[in-house]
Coordinates of C-alpha atoms and ligand atoms in Angstrom, one line a residue:
M1 CA -45.2 -42.4 21.9
I2 CA -41.9 -41.6 19.9
E3 CA -41.5 -38.3 18.1
K4 CA -38.0 -39.0 16.8
W5 CA -36.6 -41.5 14.8
N6 CA -35.1 -44.7 17.0
L7 CA -32.1 -45.5 14.2
K8 CA -30.9 -48.1 17.0
L9 CA -32.8 -50.1 15.5
L10 CA -30.5 -50.6 12.6
Y11 CA -27.2 -49.5 14.2
K12 CA -25.8 -48.8 17.7
S13 CA -23.9 -45.6 16.4
E14 CA -22.0 -44.3 13.1
T15 CA -18.9 -45.8 14.7
D16 CA -20.6 -49.6 15.0
P17 CA -18.4 -52.3 13.9
Q18 CA -21.0 -54.2 12.4
I19 CA -21.3 -51.7 9.7
Q20 CA -18.3 -52.7 8.1
K21 CA -19.3 -56.2 9.5
D22 CA -22.6 -56.3 6.6
I23 CA -20.7 -54.3 4.5
D24 CA -18.5 -57.4 3.6
L25 CA -21.3 -59.9 4.4
S26 CA -23.0 -58.0 1.0
T27 CA -20.6 -57.6 -0.8
K28 CA -20.2 -61.7 -0.5
N29 CA -23.8 -62.2 -1.3
V30 CA -23.7 -60.7 -4.2
R31 CA -20.7 -62.0 -5.9
S32 CA -21.2 -65.0 -4.4
F33 CA -24.7 -64.8 -6.3
V34 CA -22.1 -63.6 -9.3
K35 CA -20.6 -66.5 -9.5
T36 CA -23.1 -68.9 -9.9
W37 CA -25.4 -67.3 -12.4
K38 CA -22.7 -65.2 -14.1
T39 CA -21.6 -68.2 -16.8
N40 CA -24.6 -70.9 -15.8
K41 CA -27.2 -69.5 -18.6
E42 CA -29.0 -71.7 -18.1
Y43 CA -32.0 -69.9 -16.4
T44 CA -32.6 -68.0 -20.0
K45 CA -32.9 -72.0 -21.0
D46 CA -34.6 -74.0 -19.0
P47 CA -37.9 -72.9 -16.0
A48 CA -36.9 -75.4 -13.8
V49 CA -33.2 -73.4 -13.2
L50 CA -34.8 -69.3 -13.3
E51 CA -36.9 -70.4 -11.0
K52 CA -34.3 -71.4 -8.3
A53 CA -32.3 -69.0 -9.9
L54 CA -35.5 -65.7 -8.6
Q55 CA -36.1 -67.9 -5.5
E56 CA -32.0 -67.0 -4.9
S57 CA -32.4 -63.1 -5.8
E58 CA -35.2 -63.4 -3.8
K59 CA -33.1 -64.5 -0.8
L60 CA -31.5 -62.4 -1.3
S61 CA -32.8 -59.2 -1.0
A62 CA -35.3 -60.4 1.8
T63 CA -31.9 -60.5 3.6
T64 CA -28.5 -58.5 3.4
G65 CA -29.8 -56.7 -0.2
I66 CA -27.2 -54.7 -2.3
C67 CA -25.8 -52.8 1.1
D68 CA -29.6 -51.6 1.9
K69 CA -29.3 -51.5 5.8
P70 CA -25.7 -49.8 5.9
I71 CA -26.9 -47.6 2.8
Y72 CA -30.5 -47.2 5.0
Y73 CA -28.7 -46.5 7.5
F74 CA -26.1 -43.2 6.7
M75 CA -29.1 -41.4 4.4
M76 CA -31.3 -41.3 7.5
L77 CA -28.8 -40.1 9.6
N78 CA -28.4 -37.3 6.4
E79 CA -31.7 -36.6 6.8
L80 CA -31.2 -35.7 10.0
D81 CA -29.1 -33.4 9.3
Q82 CA -27.4 -32.1 5.9
T83 CA -24.8 -30.5 7.1
D84 CA -23.2 -33.0 8.5
A85 CA -20.1 -33.0 6.3
N86 CA -18.7 -36.7 7.4
I87 CA -22.9 -39.1 7.1
K88 CA -22.2 -37.8 3.7
A89 CA -19.3 -38.4 2.7
R90 CA -19.9 -42.1 4.1
L91 CA -22.4 -41.8 2.4
N92 CA -20.6 -41.8 -0.6
Q93 CA -17.8 -43.8 -0.3
I94 CA -21.1 -47.7 0.7
T95 CA -23.0 -45.1 -2.3
E96 CA -19.7 -46.6 -4.5
I97 CA -19.4 -49.7 -3.7
Y98 CA -23.0 -50.4 -3.6
T99 CA -23.2 -48.4 -7.8
K100 CA -20.2 -51.0 -8.2
L101 CA -21.9 -54.2 -6.8
V102 CA -25.1 -53.0 -9.2
N103 CA -22.8 -53.5 -12.6
E104 CA -21.6 -56.5 -11.2
I105 CA -25.2 -58.5 -10.5
Q106 CA -27.1 -56.1 -13.6
F107 CA -26.7 -58.3 -16.6
F108 CA -28.7 -61.0 -14.9
D109 CA -32.0 -58.8 -14.6
L110 CA -30.5 -57.3 -18.8
N111 CA -30.5 -61.6 -19.9
I112 CA -33.6 -62.2 -18.3
S113 CA -35.4 -59.8 -20.5
K114 CA -33.7 -61.3 -23.9
I115 CA -34.9 -64.1 -23.6
P116 CA -36.3 -65.3 -26.8
K117 CA -40.2 -64.1 -27.9
A118 CA -40.4 -67.8 -29.4
K119 CA -39.9 -69.2 -25.7
Q120 CA -41.6 -66.8 -23.8
S121 CA -44.1 -68.3 -23.0
K122 CA -43.2 -71.6 -21.5
F123 CA -41.9 -69.3 -18.8
L124 CA -44.7 -67.3 -18.5
N125 CA -45.9 -70.8 -18.0
Y126 CA -44.6 -72.1 -16.4
E127 CA -46.3 -73.8 -12.7
G128 CA -42.8 -72.6 -10.7
L129 CA -42.3 -69.5 -12.0
K130 CA -46.4 -68.5 -11.0
P131 CA -45.0 -65.9 -8.9
Y132 CA -42.9 -64.5 -11.0
K133 CA -44.8 -64.1 -13.9
H134 CA -46.1 -60.1 -13.9
L135 CA -41.9 -59.6 -12.9
L136 CA -41.2 -61.1 -16.2
E137 CA -43.9 -59.8 -18.1
Q138 CA -42.6 -56.3 -17.2
S139 CA -39.0 -57.9 -18.3
F140 CA -40.5 -59.6 -21.4
L141 CA -41.9 -55.9 -22.3
S142 CA -38.6 -54.4 -21.4
S143 CA -36.5 -55.8 -23.6
K144 CA -37.3 -53.9 -27.0
Y145 CA -34.9 -50.9 -25.9
I146 CA -33.0 -52.6 -24.0
L147 CA -29.3 -52.2 -24.8
S148 CA -26.8 -55.2 -25.1
D149 CA -25.0 -54.5 -21.8
K150 CA -22.2 -52.8 -23.0
E151 CA -24.6 -50.3 -24.4
E152 CA -26.4 -49.7 -21.5
K153 CA -23.2 -49.5 -19.7
V154 CA -22.2 -46.3 -22.2
F155 CA -26.0 -44.9 -22.0
N156 CA -25.1 -45.6 -17.8
L157 CA -21.5 -43.8 -17.2
T158 CA -22.0 -40.9 -19.4
S159 CA -25.9 -40.1 -18.1
K160 CA -24.3 -37.6 -15.7
T161 CA -22.1 -35.6 -18.0
S162 CA -24.9 -35.1 -20.9
Y163 CA -27.7 -35.1 -18.4
S164 CA -27.6 -35.6 -14.3
N165 CA -24.7 -32.6 -13.9
W166 CA -26.5 -30.3 -16.8
V167 CA -30.2 -30.4 -14.6
N168 CA -27.6 -30.3 -11.3
M169 CA -25.7 -27.5 -12.8
L170 CA -29.4 -25.1 -13.5
T171 CA -30.5 -26.0 -9.2
E172 CA -28.2 -25.6 -7.3
L173 CA -27.4 -22.0 -9.1
L174 CA -30.9 -21.6 -7.9
S175 CA -31.0 -22.6 -4.6
K176 CA -27.4 -20.8 -4.3
Q177 CA -29.6 -17.4 -4.7
K178 CA -30.1 -15.4 -1.9
M179 CA -33.3 -12.3 -2.2
V180 CA -34.7 -9.5 0.2
V181 CA -38.2 -10.4 0.2
L182 CA -41.3 -8.2 3.3
D183 CA -41.9 -10.7 6.8
D184 CA -45.8 -10.5 7.4
E185 CA -43.9 -7.1 9.3
L186 CA -43.6 -5.3 7.0
K187 CA -39.6 -5.5 7.6
E188 CA -36.4 -6.8 5.6
K189 CA -36.0 -9.7 5.6
E190 CA -33.0 -12.0 3.8
I191 CA -33.8 -15.9 2.5
T192 CA -33.0 -18.4 -0.2
Y193 CA -33.9 -19.4 -3.3
N194 CA -36.3 -22.5 -2.1
E195 CA -37.2 -20.6 1.0
I196 CA -40.0 -18.4 -1.4
N197 CA -43.0 -20.5 -1.5
K198 CA -43.8 -19.0 2.2
Y199 CA -43.9 -15.6 1.0
L200 CA -45.9 -15.8 -2.7
D201 CA -48.6 -18.1 -0.9
S202 CA -48.5 -14.4 2.1
Q203 CA -52.5 -13.8 2.7
N204 CA -50.8 -10.3 2.8
K205 CA -50.5 -8.3 -0.9
K206 CA -47.9 -6.1 0.1
V207 CA -45.7 -9.1 1.4
R208 CA -46.3 -11.6 -1.8
D209 CA -46.2 -8.8 -4.6
Y210 CA -42.8 -7.8 -3.1
A211 CA -41.1 -11.2 -3.3
V212 CA -42.4 -12.1 -6.9
K213 CA -40.3 -9.0 -8.2
E214 CA -37.5 -10.3 -6.1
Y215 CA -37.8 -13.7 -8.1
N216 CA -38.7 -12.8 -11.8
Q217 CA -35.1 -10.9 -11.5
I218 CA -33.7 -14.0 -10.8
N219 CA -35.0 -16.3 -12.8
S220 CA -34.5 -13.6 -15.4
Q221 CA -31.5 -13.6 -14.9
Y222 CA -31.0 -17.1 -15.3
V223 CA -33.1 -18.1 -18.8
E224 CA -30.3 -18.2 -21.0
I225 CA -28.8 -21.1 -18.8
A226 CA -32.4 -22.5 -18.4
E227 CA -32.6 -22.3 -22.2
F228 CA -29.3 -23.8 -23.1
E229 CA -30.1 -26.9 -19.9
I230 CA -33.9 -27.8 -20.9
N231 CA -32.6 -27.9 -25.0
S232 CA -29.1 -30.3 -24.0
V233 CA -31.5 -32.5 -21.4
L234 CA -34.1 -32.4 -24.5
E235 CA -31.4 -33.6 -26.9
D236 CA -30.1 -36.0 -24.8
K237 CA -33.5 -38.0 -25.1
K238 CA -33.4 -38.2 -28.4
I239 CA -30.5 -39.3 -29.0
S240 CA -31.1 -42.3 -26.4
D241 CA -35.2 -42.3 -27.8
D242 CA -33.5 -42.7 -31.9
Y243 CA -30.8 -44.9 -31.2
R244 CA -33.6 -47.3 -28.9
K245 CA -35.9 -47.3 -32.0
I246 CA -38.4 -45.8 -29.1
S247 CA -42.0 -44.2 -31.2
R248 CA -43.2 -42.0 -28.5
P249 CA -41.3 -39.6 -25.8
D250 CA -43.2 -40.9 -22.5
L251 CA -43.2 -44.9 -23.8
T252 CA -39.9 -44.9 -21.4
R253 CA -42.3 -43.6 -18.7
H254 CA -45.4 -45.5 -19.1
I255 CA -43.2 -49.3 -19.2
A256 CA -41.4 -48.2 -15.7
D257 CA -44.3 -47.6 -14.5
D258 CA -46.2 -51.0 -15.2
I259 CA -48.9 -49.4 -17.1
E260 CA -50.1 -48.6 -21.1
S261 CA -50.2 -46.0 -22.6
E262 CA -53.7 -46.3 -23.7
V263 CA -54.9 -45.8 -19.7
V264 CA -52.2 -42.3 -19.7
D265 CA -53.5 -40.5 -22.7
T266 CA -57.7 -41.9 -21.8
L267 CA -56.6 -40.1 -18.8
V268 CA -55.5 -36.8 -20.6
K269 CA -57.4 -36.4 -22.7
T270 CA -60.3 -37.3 -20.1
V271 CA -58.6 -34.2 -18.0
T272 CA -57.3 -32.0 -20.2
E273 CA -62.1 -31.5 -21.8
N274 CA -62.7 -31.0 -18.4
F275 CA -60.3 -28.1 -18.0
D276 CA -63.3 -25.6 -17.7
V277 CA -64.2 -27.1 -14.4
T278 CA -60.5 -25.2 -12.8
R279 CA -60.9 -22.4 -14.7
A280 CA -64.6 -22.2 -12.4
Y281 CA -62.3 -22.5 -9.8
Y282 CA -60.1 -19.8 -10.8
K283 CA -63.1 -17.6 -11.2
R284 CA -64.9 -18.1 -7.9
K285 CA -61.2 -17.7 -5.9
A286 CA -60.8 -14.7 -7.6
E287 CA -63.8 -13.6 -6.1
L288 CA -63.2 -14.6 -2.4
M289 CA -60.3 -12.7 -2.6
G290 CA -62.5 -9.5 -4.1
V291 CA -59.6 -9.2 -6.9
K292 CA -60.9 -9.6 -10.4
Q293 CA -58.0 -11.8 -11.8
L294 CA -55.2 -13.3 -9.9
G295 CA -50.8 -13.0 -10.4
Y296 CA -50.3 -16.7 -11.4
Y297 CA -47.7 -16.6 -8.5
E298 CA -51.0 -16.2 -6.3
R299 CA -52.4 -18.5 -7.4
N300 CA -51.9 -21.1 -4.0
V301 CA -52.9 -18.1 -1.3
P302 CA -55.2 -19.8 0.5
L303 CA -57.9 -17.9 2.6
P304 CA -58.2 -16.6 5.5
G305 CA -60.0 -19.0 7.6
A306 CA -57.8 -22.5 7.9
S307 CA -56.1 -21.5 11.0
M308 CA -57.1 -23.4 13.3
K309 CA -53.9 -25.2 15.7
Y310 CA -52.8 -28.6 16.2
E311 CA -50.4 -29.9 18.1
F312 CA -49.2 -33.2 17.1
P313 CA -49.9 -35.9 19.6
E314 CA -53.7 -33.8 19.1
A315 CA -53.5 -34.4 15.1
M316 CA -52.0 -37.8 15.5
K317 CA -55.1 -38.8 17.7
L318 CA -57.3 -37.6 15.2
V319 CA -55.5 -39.5 12.1
Q320 CA -55.7 -42.6 14.3
K321 CA -59.3 -42.4 14.7
T322 CA -59.9 -42.0 11.2
F323 CA -57.4 -45.4 10.4
K324 CA -59.2 -47.2 13.0
N325 CA -63.4 -46.9 12.0
L326 CA -61.7 -47.7 8.3
D327 CA -59.9 -51.0 9.5
P328 CA -58.2 -51.9 13.2
K329 CA -55.0 -53.0 11.1
F330 CA -54.6 -49.5 9.3
E331 CA -54.7 -48.0 13.5
E332 CA -52.4 -51.2 14.7
I333 CA -49.9 -50.1 12.1
V334 CA -49.2 -46.7 12.8
D335 CA -49.3 -48.1 16.4
T336 CA -45.9 -49.8 15.8
F337 CA -44.3 -47.3 13.9
L338 CA -44.9 -44.8 16.8
R339 CA -43.7 -47.1 19.8
N340 CA -41.0 -48.2 17.8
G341 CA -39.1 -44.9 16.1
Q342 CA -40.4 -44.6 13.2
Y343 CA -40.7 -40.9 13.0
D344 CA -39.4 -38.2 12.7
V345 CA -41.4 -34.9 14.2
Y346 CA -40.6 -32.7 14.5
P347 CA -38.3 -29.5 11.8
S348 CA -34.6 -29.3 13.5
K349 CA -31.6 -27.3 12.7
G350 CA -29.8 -29.6 9.4
K351 CA -33.6 -31.4 8.9
T352 CA -34.3 -32.1 5.5
G353 CA -38.0 -30.0 4.6
G354 CA -40.9 -30.9 3.4
A355 CA -42.3 -34.9 4.7
F356 CA -41.4 -38.6 3.1
C357 CA -42.1 -41.6 4.1
T358 CA -39.0 -44.7 2.7
S359 CA -38.6 -48.1 3.1
I360 CA -35.5 -50.3 1.1
N361 CA -35.6 -53.3 2.3
R362 CA -39.1 -55.5 4.1
N363 CA -37.2 -56.8 7.5
L364 CA -36.0 -53.2 7.4
P365 CA -37.9 -50.4 9.5
T366 CA -40.1 -48.2 7.7
F367 CA -39.1 -44.6 7.8
I368 CA -41.0 -41.4 7.7
L369 CA -40.3 -37.4 8.2
L370 CA -42.8 -35.2 8.9
N371 CA -41.7 -31.1 9.8
H372 CA -44.9 -30.7 11.9
K373 CA -46.8 -27.0 12.0
D374 CA -49.2 -27.7 14.4
Q375 CA -51.6 -26.5 10.6
L376 CA -54.4 -28.1 9.5
E377 CA -51.3 -28.6 6.7
S378 CA -49.4 -30.9 9.5
V379 CA -52.3 -32.8 9.6
L380 CA -53.2 -34.3 6.7
T381 CA -49.3 -34.2 5.6
I382 CA -49.2 -37.2 9.3
A383 CA -52.8 -38.7 7.2
H384 CA -51.1 -39.3 3.6
E385 CA -47.2 -40.5 4.9
S386 CA -48.7 -42.7 7.4
G387 CA -50.5 -43.6 4.4
H388 CA -47.0 -44.3 2.6
G389 CA -46.1 -46.7 5.1
I390 CA -49.7 -48.8 5.8
H391 CA -49.1 -49.1 2.0
T392 CA -45.5 -50.0 2.2
E393 CA -46.5 -52.4 4.9
L394 CA -49.5 -54.7 3.4
A395 CA -47.5 -54.9 0.4
K396 CA -44.9 -57.6 2.2
K397 CA -47.6 -59.7 1.5
Q398 CA -46.4 -60.5 -1.4
D399 CA -42.3 -61.7 -1.9
A400 CA -39.0 -59.9 -1.5
L401 CA -39.5 -59.5 -6.2
N402 CA -42.8 -58.0 -4.9
D403 CA -43.3 -56.1 -2.1
G404 CA -43.0 -52.9 -4.4
Y405 CA -45.3 -50.8 -6.1
P406 CA -44.9 -48.8 -9.8
T407 CA -45.0 -44.9 -9.3
S408 CA -48.9 -45.0 -11.6
L409 CA -49.9 -46.6 -7.6
A410 CA -47.6 -44.6 -5.2
E411 CA -49.9 -42.1 -4.6
I412 CA -53.0 -43.4 -4.0
A413 CA -53.1 -45.3 -1.1
S414 CA -51.7 -41.4 0.6
T415 CA -54.3 -39.5 -1.3
F416 CA -57.1 -42.0 0.0
F417 CA -56.1 -41.7 3.7
E418 CA -55.3 -38.1 3.7
D419 CA -59.2 -37.2 1.8
F420 CA -61.2 -39.3 4.6
V421 CA -59.0 -37.4 7.8
L422 CA -59.6 -34.1 5.9
T423 CA -63.9 -35.4 5.7
E424 CA -63.4 -35.8 9.6
I425 CA -62.1 -32.4 10.5
L426 CA -65.3 -31.0 8.1
K427 CA -67.4 -32.6 10.2
E428 CA -66.3 -31.5 13.3
T429 CA -66.7 -28.2 12.0
T430 CA -69.7 -25.7 12.5
D431 CA -67.6 -22.5 11.8
E432 CA -69.1 -21.3 7.8
K433 CA -65.6 -20.1 6.7
V434 CA -63.3 -22.6 7.8
I435 CA -65.3 -24.5 6.1
Q436 CA -65.1 -22.1 2.7
A437 CA -61.4 -22.0 3.8
I438 CA -60.8 -25.9 4.2
L439 CA -63.0 -26.8 1.1
D440 CA -61.1 -23.7 -1.0
K441 CA -57.9 -26.6 -0.4
K442 CA -59.3 -29.7 -0.4
I443 CA -60.0 -27.8 -3.6
H444 CA -56.6 -26.7 -4.6
D445 CA -54.3 -29.2 -3.9
D446 CA -57.0 -31.6 -6.7
T447 CA -56.7 -29.1 -8.6
A448 CA -52.7 -28.9 -8.2
S449 CA -52.3 -32.7 -8.8
I450 CA -54.7 -33.6 -11.0
F451 CA -55.4 -30.2 -14.1
R452 CA -52.2 -29.0 -13.0
Q453 CA -50.0 -31.9 -13.9
V454 CA -51.8 -32.7 -16.6
A455 CA -51.6 -29.7 -18.1
F456 CA -48.2 -29.7 -17.9
Y457 CA -48.3 -33.1 -19.5
N458 CA -49.7 -31.5 -22.0
F459 CA -46.1 -28.8 -22.1
E460 CA -44.0 -31.6 -21.9
T461 CA -45.2 -33.5 -25.3
E462 CA -45.2 -30.3 -27.2
L463 CA -42.1 -29.5 -25.9
H464 CA -40.6 -32.9 -26.6
D465 CA -41.9 -33.1 -29.8
D466 CA -41.9 -29.5 -30.3
F467 CA -37.6 -29.9 -30.4
R468 CA -37.2 -33.3 -32.3
E469 CA -38.8 -31.2 -35.5
K470 CA -36.9 -27.6 -34.8
G471 CA -33.7 -28.9 -33.2
F472 CA -33.5 -26.3 -30.4
L473 CA -36.4 -24.1 -29.0
T474 CA -35.0 -20.5 -27.0
K475 CA -36.8 -19.4 -24.5
E476 CA -39.4 -17.6 -25.7
Y477 CA -41.0 -20.5 -27.5
I478 CA -40.6 -22.5 -24.3
S479 CA -42.0 -19.4 -22.8
D480 CA -45.1 -19.5 -24.9
L481 CA -45.9 -23.2 -24.4
F482 CA -45.8 -22.2 -21.5
C483 CA -47.8 -20.2 -20.4
K484 CA -50.6 -21.3 -23.8
H485 CA -50.8 -24.4 -21.7
M486 CA -51.4 -23.1 -17.9
K487 CA -53.8 -20.5 -19.1
A488 CA -55.3 -24.1 -20.7
Y489 CA -56.6 -24.8 -17.4
L490 CA -55.8 -21.5 -15.1
G491 CA -58.7 -19.6 -18.5
D492 CA -59.0 -15.9 -17.8
A493 CA -58.9 -15.2 -13.5
V494 CA -55.6 -15.7 -14.2
K495 CA -53.0 -13.5 -15.4
E496 CA -50.6 -14.5 -17.6
D497 CA -47.5 -12.9 -16.2
E498 CA -43.7 -12.8 -15.6
S499 CA -44.3 -15.4 -12.8
M500 CA -46.2 -17.8 -15.8
R501 CA -43.5 -16.6 -18.4
N502 CA -40.5 -18.2 -16.1
G503 CA -42.7 -20.9 -14.9
W504 CA -41.0 -23.5 -16.3
I505 CA -37.5 -22.1 -15.5
Y506 CA -37.8 -24.2 -12.1
V507 CA -40.0 -26.9 -12.3
S508 CA -37.5 -30.2 -11.4
H509 CA -40.4 -32.7 -12.9
F510 CA -39.4 -31.6 -16.5
R511 CA -36.5 -32.7 -16.1
R512 CA -37.5 -36.6 -15.3
F513 CA -39.9 -36.6 -18.2
F514 CA -43.5 -37.5 -17.9
Y515 CA -43.5 -38.1 -14.0
V516 CA -46.2 -35.8 -13.7
Y517 CA -49.2 -38.1 -14.8
S518 CA -48.7 -40.7 -12.1
Y519 CA -50.1 -37.2 -9.7
A520 CA -52.7 -37.5 -11.8
S521 CA -53.7 -40.7 -11.9
G522 CA -53.4 -41.4 -8.0
L523 CA -55.8 -39.3 -6.9
L524 CA -58.3 -39.9 -9.5
I525 CA -58.2 -43.8 -8.1
S526 CA -58.2 -42.6 -4.5
K527 CA -61.4 -40.5 -5.2
A528 CA -62.6 -43.7 -6.7
L529 CA -61.5 -46.0 -4.0
Q530 CA -62.9 -43.3 -1.2
K531 CA -66.5 -43.6 -3.3
M532 CA -66.6 -47.8 -3.3
V533 CA -65.6 -46.8 1.4
K534 CA -68.3 -44.8 1.2
D535 CA -71.2 -46.0 -0.7
D536 CA -70.3 -49.0 1.2
K537 CA -68.0 -49.3 3.8
K538 CA -67.1 -52.9 3.3
N539 CA -65.7 -52.3 0.2
I540 CA -62.6 -51.6 2.5
V541 CA -61.9 -54.5 1.6
Y542 CA -61.1 -53.8 -1.8
V543 CA -58.4 -51.2 -1.1
K544 CA -56.8 -53.1 1.1
R545 CA -57.0 -56.1 -1.4
F546 CA -55.3 -53.3 -3.8
M547 CA -52.5 -52.5 -1.1
E548 CA -51.7 -56.1 -0.6
S549 CA -50.6 -57.2 -3.9
G550 CA -47.6 -55.1 -4.5
S551 CA -46.1 -55.4 -7.3
T552 CA -47.3 -59.0 -8.4
Q553 CA -49.5 -56.9 -11.8
S554 CA -50.3 -53.9 -13.7
P555 CA -52.7 -51.5 -12.4
K556 CA -55.1 -52.6 -15.4
E557 CA -55.3 -55.8 -14.0
L558 CA -55.4 -55.1 -10.5
F559 CA -58.0 -52.6 -10.4
K560 CA -60.5 -54.7 -12.7
G561 CA -60.0 -57.5 -10.4
I562 CA -61.6 -54.8 -8.2
G563 CA -64.3 -53.9 -10.4
I564 CA -62.7 -50.4 -11.7
D565 CA -61.3 -50.0 -15.7
I566 CA -59.5 -47.4 -15.7
T567 CA -59.1 -47.7 -19.5
K568 CA -62.7 -46.3 -19.3
K569 CA -63.5 -42.2 -20.3
E570 CA -65.9 -42.8 -17.3
F571 CA -63.8 -44.4 -15.1
W572 CA -61.9 -40.4 -15.0
K573 CA -65.1 -38.8 -15.3
N574 CA -65.8 -40.1 -12.0
G575 CA -63.2 -39.0 -10.2
I576 CA -64.2 -35.3 -12.0
E577 CA -67.3 -35.1 -10.7
E578 CA -66.0 -35.6 -7.2
I579 CA -64.2 -32.1 -7.7
K580 CA -66.7 -30.8 -8.9
T581 CA -69.3 -31.4 -6.4
L582 CA -67.1 -29.7 -3.6
L583 CA -67.0 -26.5 -6.2
N584 CA -70.5 -26.5 -5.9
K585 CA -71.2 -26.1 -2.4
L586 CA -67.7 -23.1 -2.8
Ligands
LIG1 ZN1 -46.6 -39.1 -1.6

């Protein structure tokens, strides 16, 4: 068992001469592709030529890609030590080369999407293009909203000044803020803005009340800047949508995620209609915490009890046992990860926080980053990120142009495995207090992924609509709107306080536009799959089939193939029923 990333799987060291050789080879491969297809546009007329072109594109993706390996190497080094300026500089240099190459090659996808409507079916029905059918469908679908190569370049070039700089300004200003809080021994301690959650979630009321005062003060200081920032970002989006004649603000998200607007609409509507579930949960939570009402900032405080300790090897064993029970193939994949050094387990100085699973190219190793802290949470994180890893490996059954998966499907495998591990832990627990704390944690997490994200979605929808109607939204207006949507799912057991009024300032997802629904859809689909497997273990083949499909089909079609209809309200309702069952137990 190796507990650190073995980046030697990529290069010997930062000075390995192979790095430059790979950059040169990748540049050569991209340029040779561009040379072949830039002037010869036969592939937009003749399906047989397109087949050949796509095969070449697939080959490029499966080999060097666009500087895949060098970029990946320095990205991973950067994750392990964010303070190393030398690594950052190298990463920037290679990224610059990458962006240049992307600009040179983007004509290819653009031209495909511009194949005239009358000719599209000829391409879609061509036998040799069968493996790329869905990819072409996707491309044709988005073409309506794609502008000319030149116009797209202008949008690309100006997006930094009209969008990213605004967003980065706010996040960076906030992240630099320092404040004094009390730690668990009630001693004063200076922390940075992004470290606040630990103190807001403290089981000691003194600690969290003290922390929120400081937090509110900083947020209030920056609310005016946030007001300008969010109005600019909303305007930038409106300009782009108007120019492209896009009818609804969330449509670009749906197209990019390969999901129909009607599916998202049904999901959002069904979850919203069931907000009474979460309102009941917060009422129960306040009761269990012995108060009438919770502050908005207190909604994440765990109940005392779930304080078991899991050192990494023991936690990993539990995960492996659960995975093996589901299917030996899952354990096999995790085993390989462990043997090769594809997990980086413990926190260290300069290492990035949180956890993730990443991959860039089918022929390069998948890497999983953890910050294991011996708690229940950390065990679930291993399961979650390993779930992403298993999905990534199984999707490699498809070719290099189809071995990814859209955001709308990204959180299914991860939460599927996470929930099974939690069930395993519950099975081994007999202490009532501990069971209660685990149940509470589970409902809390599900609520945060499903109901809260849908409330966010509703807020975003109204935010964009109102901006388009009024032209400018004041900070008071935005705070009122945000509180309206938070109270809708939290109910009367959670107070509208200053922390709620400031709640929109720092949520980075609101700047990524309508991304949030994917947490809800992912977890609810995952719950449906869990139920299938709990009903009959043999149904695990369907879960595997889903993961092996990569991006060859839209989610709607994919799940139809295994008997799940995600366009139906009842489907989403079933997942919500599972949470109700947990709530009744609590
Ligand atoms: Zn995830």
